[in-house]
Structures are given as structure tokens and as C-alpha cells.
Amino acid sequence: MSHKDDISNLFRRFGATSDSYHEFETPFDYPCAAPQKMPLPAEPAYLPEVVAQVVENMAAEPQNEQAPFKSLPFSVVTPGAQPVVQSVIPAVEPSRRDIEAPLMSSGDVATPLRHLLAEVALARQAEMHAQLQPDACAPKCKAHVVALVSAKGGVGKSTLGAGLASSLHLGAGKTLAIDLDPQNALHYHLGIESGAVGLGSTCAQGTTWADKLQQGFDDAQLLPYGVLSDDERCALERDMSQDRHWLARQLASLDLGESDVVILDTPTGRSLYLEQALDVADQVIVVTTADAASFIALDQMDRLIDSALTRPESSVCNYVVNQFDARREFSRDMLEVLKRRLGGQLLGVIALDNTLGESLAYGRNPLASPHASAVCQEMALLAKQLKARFQNAAVSAMSAL
């Protein structure tokens, strides 16, 4: 059946004829030529077959007698084999620096984390300060240097320092008290009214320490801390931070002798002033009291003293219990605990005496009273112990020569 018959049958089903049917051929104007089919590329031959064909052709060709052909070595790579690539960059292990840190004791574990972090930060700063001048040597001070330190305020450290400055003398030598505490209170205990000019102002004015010494009780000389502005204090502490032997150089400029004694009054806790004092002190005295707060702070002070980077090897550390009230049973019990805790490091016990405060109010020397109180006798006894220790050290040094 033709195409025309199909159309006639279709029209007949609808009750019509195909006489009026006409086909139209409409030409289409394509915008571009129709894509032509590209021949498929021939399937590449496997590499082993190509290599084998080349070798066969080379063997069939005649060889030149004058220039014999020298076959080159080759390797056949099988399909799917992955070449082994050797790394030209040697493996370098990251450098690791051994971390050395002191182990924590059972008492350190109970210390609040913020205190431990503060100690780590201060130790890091001290290490950085030490690295700034690794080749700098500290001048040796011939005088005997006593540093009074404490981990807690209100223990009577300045009062004890003034008492030692008035009573501790070696022969014809002089006793010099230096106030390193920004509170600038030591001059009141030595009967000096004005303490405005001191070690801080000497740095700002370019003068020497010897020009600023003032006379106190019992021929004791004092260099106050002074009344400093914020800029002067920042400049002073910047000098200390940049030179860990700053105090040693200042003492060397005073030309002190072997019979001279220097008493250093330091602020409470860790500071740049404490680090400078520990750098020169051959006798460190930790002033504490017979109470719970002072006992708890002992561990912190021990760590501060032991972590001193420049502390002299001959330096000795002892403890003095100050303001002891024998009338209270708890104070007596705490004293027994401190004796067990400190052992032979406990150098003396000084009783609580309100006459010291009265002497401070009236500007009197409590040690010069004809009727010396028990606390004055105990201070004098402590001064005799230190004097005997210094004299024995001098004899030992002479015999070693």
C-alpha cells in the first residue's frame, strides 16, 4: 500500500475525500552547517607491540659496516604498571626543643592556677631579661648585703630593717639601708623626716647615690626610694628590666668595703626590685608571722627565691618570725608548726610590741631607750647572730687564700 492510499483511507474514515489534500515542502534556513561526523581515531596500539615492531624493522635493515649500530638499552612497560617515583626532597622532621620545667610538688597542685600562670609569665620575663645581656658580669660588692623579703604584707619588714640598720655594725664599717619599696616608708623608721629625694630621682637627675644618702638613727645611712612621678618610676623599672645587674652596678659605685653592711628593704611579693635584691644579697631573710595566711604564702616565697636566675651561690636564706603574740594559744601552735616546717632555717623570733608603733609616732629610736623592751633585745640578738656569721665568713675567706 502506497503513501497516497493511506491518506485516502484516513480521509474516508472521517467522511471526506483526499482530493483537497496537498503537501507543502517548506525549505528551512539553518543558521550553520550541519555538523559532519568525524571519523573515529584508530585505536592506539599497545606500547609493547610498537616496540616489538620497531625492533623487528631494525633487525631487517642492512647494517653499515663503517658505523656499526649500537643498540640502546630499553625497558618495556607493561600496561597498567605505575612507575615508581623517588622523592628528591629528603624528609625533614620538625625540630623539637626539649622542654625543661621543674616538677610540681603536692603543695603546688593546690595552688590556684592563676598564681601558677603568673609565676610562669614572670619566670619567662626574667629569662628574656637574662638573655638580653648573656655576657654581662655582675660587679662583686665587697660589703655584706642583707635582703629583707616577704610574700605577705603587714609583717613588719620595714620595722625590722630599720632595727637591723641601727644595731648591725661591723667594726669601723658603715651600715647603709636602701629602700627598694615604692611605698617609701623606711625613712620614717630611721627618724628621717624627708624622703622625697631617693634612688629614683638620682637616675632622673643624673646624680650618684652617694650624693643622696641621709643620716638616720645610730649612724645608719639611708637611701630612700623617693617620691617619683609615673614617668620616673617607669624609667627606673625600665633600667632594672634591661640590666639584671643594675643594683650591683649601683652598689659598686659606692665603693663599699668588707666591713660595710647593706640592708635592702624590698616590696611584698615578686617584682623587679626583688630580682635585683636577690642578685646581690649574700643573706636573704624572709620575714613572716605566726598566722595561717603567712604560712600558706611560704611555698610561694620559696619558689620565688629558688627560681632566681642570678642569685649568688654563697647566698644563705633564713626566716624570722615577727610580731609573735605569745599570749594567744593559736600563735604558739603556729610557731611550733613553723619550727617544724623551717627547721634550722629559722633564725629568730621577735615578739609583738606596741612600743615600736609609739616610737614611730614620736620619731624616737626604740633601740636607744635605757629600758629596752623584749622586742628590742630580740632585734639586738638577731643583729649579733648576723654579725657573727659575717665575721666567720670573712675569716673563712682569709684562710682560703
Short mmCIF file of C-alpha atoms in Angstrom, two decimals, residues 2-390:
data_model
loop_
_atom_site.label_atom_id
_atom_site.label_comp_id
_atom_site.label_asym_id
_atom_site.label_seq_id
_atom_site.Cartn_x
_atom_site.Cartn_y
_atom_site.Cartn_z
CA SER A 2 1.35 3.40 -1.02
CA HIS A 3 1.56 6.57 0.92
CA LYS A 4 -1.29 8.07 -1.08
CA ASP A 5 -3.65 5.20 -0.26
CA ASP A 6 -3.00 5.65 3.44
CA ILE A 7 -4.02 9.27 3.24
CA SER A 8 -7.21 8.41 1.27
CA ASN A 9 -8.25 5.80 3.80
CA LEU A 10 -7.69 8.28 6.60
CA PHE A 11 -9.92 10.91 4.97
CA ARG A 12 -12.55 8.30 4.18
CA ARG A 13 -12.93 7.42 7.87
CA PHE A 14 -13.94 10.99 8.57
CA GLY A 15 -16.43 11.09 5.68
CA ALA A 16 -14.25 13.17 3.38
CA THR A 17 -12.08 12.72 0.30
CA SER A 18 -8.39 13.30 -0.28
CA ASP A 19 -8.93 15.41 -3.38
CA SER A 20 -8.38 18.62 -1.44
CA TYR A 21 -5.21 17.33 0.31
CA HIS A 22 -1.95 18.99 -0.71
CA GLU A 23 1.56 18.53 0.72
CA PHE A 24 3.86 21.55 1.09
CA GLU A 25 7.63 21.27 1.25
CA THR A 26 8.98 24.20 3.26
CA PRO A 27 12.71 24.80 2.96
CA PHE A 28 14.48 25.51 6.34
CA ASP A 29 17.26 28.06 6.53
CA TYR A 30 19.67 26.63 9.08
CA PRO A 31 21.97 29.20 10.78
CA CYS A 32 25.02 26.97 10.42
CA ALA A 33 26.05 23.95 8.54
CA ALA A 34 25.04 20.65 9.91
CA PRO A 35 27.83 19.01 11.85
CA GLN A 36 29.69 16.36 9.97
CA LYS A 37 30.58 13.12 11.51
CA MET A 38 34.25 12.90 12.34
CA PRO A 39 35.96 9.63 11.76
CA LEU A 40 36.85 7.83 14.94
CA PRO A 41 40.56 7.75 15.68
CA ALA A 42 42.25 4.50 15.27
CA GLU A 43 42.77 2.60 18.47
CA PRO A 44 46.36 3.09 19.54
CA ALA A 45 48.49 0.06 19.60
CA TYR A 46 49.86 -1.13 22.83
CA LEU A 47 53.36 0.05 23.57
CA PRO A 48 54.89 -3.44 23.68
CA GLU A 49 53.62 -4.19 20.12
CA VAL A 50 55.02 -0.88 18.83
CA VAL A 51 58.38 -1.51 20.43
CA ALA A 52 58.48 -5.06 19.11
CA GLN A 53 57.67 -3.85 15.55
CA VAL A 54 60.42 -1.25 15.68
CA VAL A 55 62.93 -3.81 16.83
CA GLU A 56 61.89 -6.19 14.06
CA ASN A 57 62.29 -3.48 11.40
CA MET A 58 65.70 -2.53 12.70
CA ALA A 59 66.86 -6.11 12.59
CA ALA A 60 65.71 -6.47 8.97
CA GLU A 61 67.62 -3.40 7.69
CA PRO A 62 71.22 -3.91 6.46
CA GLN A 63 73.85 -2.68 8.85
CA ASN A 64 76.53 -0.18 7.91
CA GLU A 65 79.97 -1.77 8.30
CA GLN A 66 81.77 1.54 8.84
CA ALA A 67 79.42 2.70 11.55
CA PRO A 68 78.06 -0.32 13.32
CA PHE A 69 74.79 0.28 15.07
CA LYS A 70 74.96 0.21 18.83
CA SER A 71 71.72 -0.92 20.32
CA LEU A 72 70.44 1.18 23.17
CA PRO A 73 69.01 -0.40 26.25
CA PHE A 74 65.31 -0.02 26.70
CA SER A 75 62.68 -1.19 29.07
CA VAL A 76 59.26 -2.49 28.21
CA VAL A 77 56.45 -1.00 30.23
CA THR A 78 53.50 -3.26 30.66
CA PRO A 79 50.01 -1.75 30.60
CA GLY A 80 48.74 -0.70 33.98
CA ALA A 81 52.16 -0.62 35.63
CA GLN A 82 52.78 2.53 37.61
CA PRO A 83 56.31 3.91 37.60
CA VAL A 84 57.96 4.33 40.96
CA VAL A 85 58.87 7.96 41.54
CA GLN A 86 61.53 8.61 44.16
CA SER A 87 61.19 11.80 46.09
CA VAL A 88 64.03 14.24 45.56
CA ILE A 89 63.12 16.16 48.72
CA PRO A 90 64.50 14.49 51.83
CA ALA A 91 62.10 14.03 54.66
CA VAL A 92 62.83 16.55 57.35
CA GLU A 93 61.50 16.03 60.83
CA PRO A 94 60.35 19.18 62.56
CA SER A 95 62.84 20.34 65.12
CA ARG A 96 61.65 19.98 68.67
CA ARG A 97 63.13 21.78 71.64
CA ASP A 98 63.31 19.90 74.85
CA ILE A 99 61.11 21.49 77.46
CA GLU A 100 62.63 21.56 80.90
CA ALA A 101 60.41 22.61 83.76
CA PRO A 102 60.55 21.85 87.47
CA LEU A 103 58.14 19.21 88.63
CA MET A 104 55.28 20.35 90.79
CA SER A 105 55.10 19.15 94.33
CA SER A 106 51.95 18.09 96.10
CA GLY A 107 51.71 21.55 97.63
CA ASP A 108 51.96 23.24 94.22
CA VAL A 109 48.97 21.29 92.94
CA ALA A 110 46.75 23.03 95.49
CA THR A 111 47.98 26.47 94.38
CA PRO A 112 45.37 28.38 92.32
CA LEU A 113 46.01 28.22 88.59
CA ARG A 114 46.14 32.00 88.21
CA HIS A 115 49.08 32.14 90.62
CA LEU A 116 50.95 29.41 88.76
CA LEU A 117 50.37 31.16 85.42
CA ALA A 118 51.58 34.43 86.88
CA GLU A 119 54.76 32.76 88.12
CA VAL A 120 55.36 31.17 84.71
CA ALA A 121 54.91 34.54 83.00
CA LEU A 122 57.29 36.26 85.40
CA ALA A 123 59.85 33.48 85.00
CA ARG A 124 59.62 33.85 81.22
CA GLN A 125 60.20 37.59 81.53
CA ALA A 126 63.17 37.01 83.80
CA GLU A 127 64.63 34.56 81.29
CA MET A 128 64.18 37.08 78.49
CA HIS A 129 65.89 39.74 80.58
CA ALA A 130 68.77 37.35 81.25
CA GLN A 131 69.16 36.64 77.53
CA LEU A 132 69.41 40.33 76.71
CA GLN A 133 72.85 40.50 78.32
CA PRO A 134 74.26 36.97 78.39
CA ASP A 135 77.86 38.17 78.58
CA ALA A 136 77.35 40.84 81.23
CA CYS A 137 79.07 40.09 84.52
CA ALA A 138 77.80 41.38 87.84
CA PRO A 139 80.30 43.50 89.77
CA LYS A 140 81.16 41.95 93.10
CA CYS A 141 80.17 44.02 96.11
CA LYS A 142 82.64 43.72 98.98
CA ALA A 143 80.06 44.70 101.59
CA HIS A 144 77.72 42.22 103.27
CA VAL A 145 74.25 42.58 101.74
CA VAL A 146 71.10 41.58 103.64
CA ALA A 147 67.80 41.46 101.72
CA LEU A 148 64.54 41.52 103.68
CA VAL A 149 61.72 39.90 101.69
CA SER A 150 58.18 38.75 102.37
CA ALA A 151 55.33 37.12 100.49
CA LYS A 152 52.65 38.88 102.53
CA GLY A 153 52.26 42.49 103.55
CA GLY A 154 51.92 43.80 107.09
CA VAL A 155 54.58 41.55 108.65
CA GLY A 156 56.78 44.40 109.96
CA LYS A 157 59.53 44.06 107.37
CA SER A 158 60.43 47.76 107.28
CA THR A 159 60.44 47.94 111.09
CA LEU A 160 62.84 45.01 111.24
CA GLY A 161 65.01 46.56 108.53
CA ALA A 162 65.31 49.80 110.46
CA GLY A 163 66.19 47.88 113.64
CA LEU A 164 68.98 45.97 111.86
CA ALA A 165 70.30 49.15 110.26
CA SER A 166 70.57 50.74 113.73
CA SER A 167 72.13 47.77 115.52
CA LEU A 168 74.19 45.84 112.95
CA HIS A 169 77.70 47.30 112.68
CA LEU A 170 80.99 45.60 111.82
CA GLY A 171 83.89 47.38 113.50
CA ALA A 172 84.57 50.72 111.87
CA GLY A 173 82.42 49.92 108.87
CA LYS A 174 79.25 51.77 107.98
CA THR A 175 75.72 50.44 107.68
CA LEU A 176 73.66 51.52 104.70
CA ALA A 177 69.91 50.96 104.34
CA ILE A 178 68.39 51.14 100.85
CA ASP A 179 64.64 51.37 100.41
CA LEU A 180 63.59 49.46 97.27
CA ASP A 181 59.92 49.58 98.20
CA PRO A 182 57.83 52.14 96.26
CA GLN A 183 55.86 52.76 99.49
CA ASN A 184 58.92 54.74 100.63
CA ALA A 185 58.30 54.15 104.35
CA LEU A 186 61.73 53.12 105.64
CA HIS A 187 62.92 56.68 106.28
CA TYR A 188 60.18 57.18 108.90
CA HIS A 189 61.52 54.24 110.95
CA LEU A 190 65.04 55.74 110.90
CA GLY A 191 63.97 59.19 112.05
CA ILE A 192 64.36 60.93 108.66
CA GLU A 193 61.57 63.39 108.00
CA SER A 194 62.04 63.93 104.28
CA GLY A 195 62.27 61.02 101.90
CA ALA A 196 61.28 62.82 98.71
CA VAL A 197 64.70 62.51 97.11
CA GLY A 198 65.94 58.97 96.63
CA LEU A 199 67.26 56.39 94.23
CA GLY A 200 64.60 57.09 91.62
CA SER A 201 65.31 60.81 91.48
CA THR A 202 69.06 60.22 91.22
CA CYS A 203 68.51 58.30 87.98
CA ALA A 204 66.34 61.10 86.59
CA GLN A 205 68.70 63.91 87.65
CA GLY A 206 71.91 62.13 86.69
CA THR A 207 73.38 62.29 90.22
CA THR A 208 75.00 59.45 92.16
CA TRP A 209 73.68 57.53 95.12
CA ALA A 210 76.43 58.86 97.36
CA ASP A 211 75.03 62.38 96.92
CA LYS A 212 71.59 61.37 98.22
CA LEU A 213 72.49 59.43 101.38
CA GLN A 214 70.82 60.68 104.58
CA GLN A 215 71.78 60.14 108.20
CA GLY A 216 69.46 58.08 110.41
CA PHE A 217 69.48 56.57 113.91
CA ASP A 218 72.78 55.22 115.33
CA ASP A 219 74.89 56.44 112.39
CA ALA A 220 72.86 54.41 109.94
CA GLN A 221 72.80 55.87 106.44
CA LEU A 222 69.69 55.66 104.27
CA LEU A 223 68.92 55.99 100.59
CA PRO A 224 65.13 56.40 100.37
CA TYR A 225 63.12 55.23 97.44
CA GLY A 226 61.88 58.75 96.89
CA VAL A 227 58.67 60.31 95.69
CA LEU A 228 58.55 59.57 91.97
CA SER A 229 56.23 60.55 89.19
CA ASP A 230 54.79 57.90 86.93
CA ASP A 231 57.37 58.65 84.23
CA GLU A 232 60.26 58.50 86.71
CA ARG A 233 59.08 55.19 88.11
CA CYS A 234 58.63 53.72 84.62
CA ALA A 235 62.13 54.87 83.69
CA LEU A 236 63.58 53.33 86.86
CA GLU A 237 61.87 50.00 86.33
CA ARG A 238 62.84 50.02 82.65
CA ASP A 239 66.50 50.36 83.66
CA MET A 240 66.09 47.41 86.01
CA SER A 241 64.40 45.27 83.38
CA GLN A 242 67.10 45.96 80.79
CA ASP A 243 70.01 45.30 83.16
CA ARG A 244 69.66 42.40 85.57
CA HIS A 245 72.81 43.58 87.39
CA TRP A 246 71.59 47.15 87.73
CA LEU A 247 71.66 47.16 91.54
CA ALA A 248 75.07 45.51 91.62
CA ARG A 249 76.50 48.29 89.47
CA GLN A 250 74.93 50.94 91.70
CA LEU A 251 76.45 49.37 94.81
CA ALA A 252 79.82 49.13 93.08
CA SER A 253 79.73 52.89 92.51
CA LEU A 254 79.54 53.46 96.29
CA ASP A 255 82.98 51.91 96.82
CA LEU A 256 81.90 49.86 99.86
CA GLY A 257 84.39 47.89 101.92
CA GLU A 258 84.42 44.46 103.56
CA SER A 259 83.36 45.93 106.92
CA ASP A 260 80.29 47.64 105.48
CA VAL A 261 76.74 46.28 105.67
CA VAL A 262 73.86 46.97 103.27
CA ILE A 263 70.23 46.39 104.32
CA LEU A 264 67.74 46.11 101.43
CA ASP A 265 64.04 46.63 102.09
CA THR A 266 62.02 45.12 99.21
CA PRO A 267 58.31 45.27 98.32
CA THR A 268 55.99 42.36 99.04
CA GLY A 269 55.92 39.50 96.54
CA ARG A 270 57.75 39.13 93.28
CA SER A 271 58.93 42.23 91.47
CA LEU A 272 61.88 43.68 89.59
CA TYR A 273 63.12 45.08 92.90
CA LEU A 274 63.16 41.61 94.45
CA GLU A 275 65.07 40.19 91.49
CA GLN A 276 67.68 42.93 91.79
CA ALA A 277 67.99 42.34 95.55
CA LEU A 278 68.43 38.59 95.14
CA ASP A 279 71.15 39.26 92.59
CA VAL A 280 73.42 40.89 95.18
CA ALA A 281 72.30 39.52 98.57
CA ASP A 282 74.51 37.04 100.39
CA GLN A 283 71.95 36.87 103.21
CA VAL A 284 68.21 36.64 102.47
CA ILE A 285 65.80 36.97 105.39
CA VAL A 286 62.17 36.03 104.82
CA VAL A 287 60.00 37.89 107.33
CA THR A 288 56.82 36.06 108.27
CA THR A 289 54.28 35.93 111.08
CA ALA A 290 52.71 33.11 113.07
CA ASP A 291 49.37 33.03 111.28
CA ALA A 292 47.70 30.91 108.63
CA ALA A 293 47.98 33.44 105.78
CA SER A 294 51.73 33.81 106.19
CA PHE A 295 52.21 30.06 106.44
CA ILE A 296 50.31 29.49 103.19
CA ALA A 297 52.44 32.10 101.43
CA LEU A 298 55.71 30.40 102.40
CA ASP A 299 55.60 27.98 99.47
CA GLN A 300 55.20 30.83 97.03
CA MET A 301 58.16 32.69 98.52
CA ASP A 302 60.31 29.55 98.41
CA ARG A 303 59.61 29.19 94.70
CA LEU A 304 60.43 32.85 94.07
CA ILE A 305 63.78 32.57 95.83
CA ASP A 306 64.71 29.24 94.27
CA SER A 307 63.85 30.48 90.76
CA ALA A 308 66.20 33.46 90.99
CA LEU A 309 68.48 33.19 87.95
CA THR A 310 71.36 35.27 89.26
CA ARG A 311 71.35 34.50 92.97
CA PRO A 312 74.92 34.12 94.28
CA GLU A 313 75.98 30.59 95.14
CA SER A 314 77.12 31.72 98.59
CA SER A 315 73.73 33.27 99.38
CA VAL A 316 72.00 31.96 102.52
CA CYS A 317 68.26 32.09 103.15
CA ASN A 318 66.79 32.22 106.65
CA TYR A 319 63.43 33.03 108.22
CA VAL A 320 62.40 35.35 111.03
CA VAL A 321 59.01 35.11 112.73
CA ASN A 322 57.98 38.66 113.56
CA GLN A 323 55.15 40.10 115.69
CA PHE A 324 54.76 36.90 117.69
CA ASP A 325 51.99 37.13 120.28
CA ALA A 326 52.80 34.58 122.99
CA ARG A 327 49.53 35.28 124.80
CA ARG A 328 47.48 33.56 122.11
CA GLU A 329 47.40 29.79 122.08
CA PHE A 330 46.87 29.70 118.32
CA SER A 331 50.01 31.81 117.81
CA ARG A 332 52.00 29.38 119.94
CA ASP A 333 50.68 26.45 117.94
CA MET A 334 51.50 28.18 114.67
CA LEU A 335 55.02 28.86 115.91
CA GLU A 336 55.50 25.15 116.55
CA VAL A 337 54.25 24.39 113.05
CA LEU A 338 56.69 26.93 111.61
CA LYS A 339 59.57 25.43 113.58
CA ARG A 340 58.80 22.02 112.12
CA ARG A 341 58.38 23.50 108.65
CA LEU A 342 61.56 25.60 108.66
CA GLY A 343 63.89 23.62 110.88
CA GLY A 344 67.38 25.12 111.02
CA GLN A 345 66.41 27.92 108.63
CA LEU A 346 64.51 29.68 111.42
CA LEU A 347 66.92 32.39 112.54
CA GLY A 348 64.88 34.12 115.24
CA VAL A 349 61.52 35.00 116.75
CA ILE A 350 60.62 38.61 117.56
CA ALA A 351 57.72 39.33 119.87
CA LEU A 352 54.85 41.70 119.26
CA ASP A 353 55.48 45.05 120.96
CA ASN A 354 53.29 48.11 120.63
CA THR A 355 56.10 50.40 121.78
CA LEU A 356 57.56 50.20 118.27
CA GLY A 357 54.49 51.90 116.88
CA GLU A 358 54.65 54.56 119.57
CA SER A 359 58.32 55.23 118.82
CA LEU A 360 57.45 55.63 115.15
CA ALA A 361 54.73 58.13 116.02
CA TYR A 362 57.09 60.28 118.13
CA GLY A 363 60.13 59.86 115.87
CA ARG A 364 62.22 58.10 118.52
CA ASN A 365 64.72 55.30 118.20
CA PRO A 366 63.25 52.35 120.14
CA LEU A 367 66.65 50.68 120.46
CA ALA A 368 68.15 53.72 122.20
CA SER A 369 65.78 53.53 125.17
CA PRO A 370 67.54 52.87 128.51
CA HIS A 371 64.86 50.36 129.35
CA ALA A 372 64.86 48.30 126.20
CA SER A 373 61.83 46.13 125.69
CA ALA A 374 61.90 42.45 124.85
CA VAL A 375 61.48 43.13 121.14
CA CYS A 376 64.49 45.45 121.15
CA GLN A 377 66.58 42.79 122.84
CA GLU A 378 65.49 40.23 120.28
CA MET A 379 66.42 42.58 117.42
CA ALA A 380 69.81 43.14 119.02
CA LEU A 381 70.25 39.37 119.35
CA LEU A 382 69.39 38.91 115.66
CA ALA A 383 71.96 41.57 114.74
CA LYS A 384 74.62 39.75 116.81
CA GLN A 385 73.86 36.49 115.01
CA LEU A 386 74.29 38.10 111.62
CA LYS A 387 77.44 39.88 112.77
CA ALA A 388 78.97 36.60 113.93
CA ARG A 389 78.03 34.94 110.64
CA PHE A 390 79.66 37.71 108.60
#
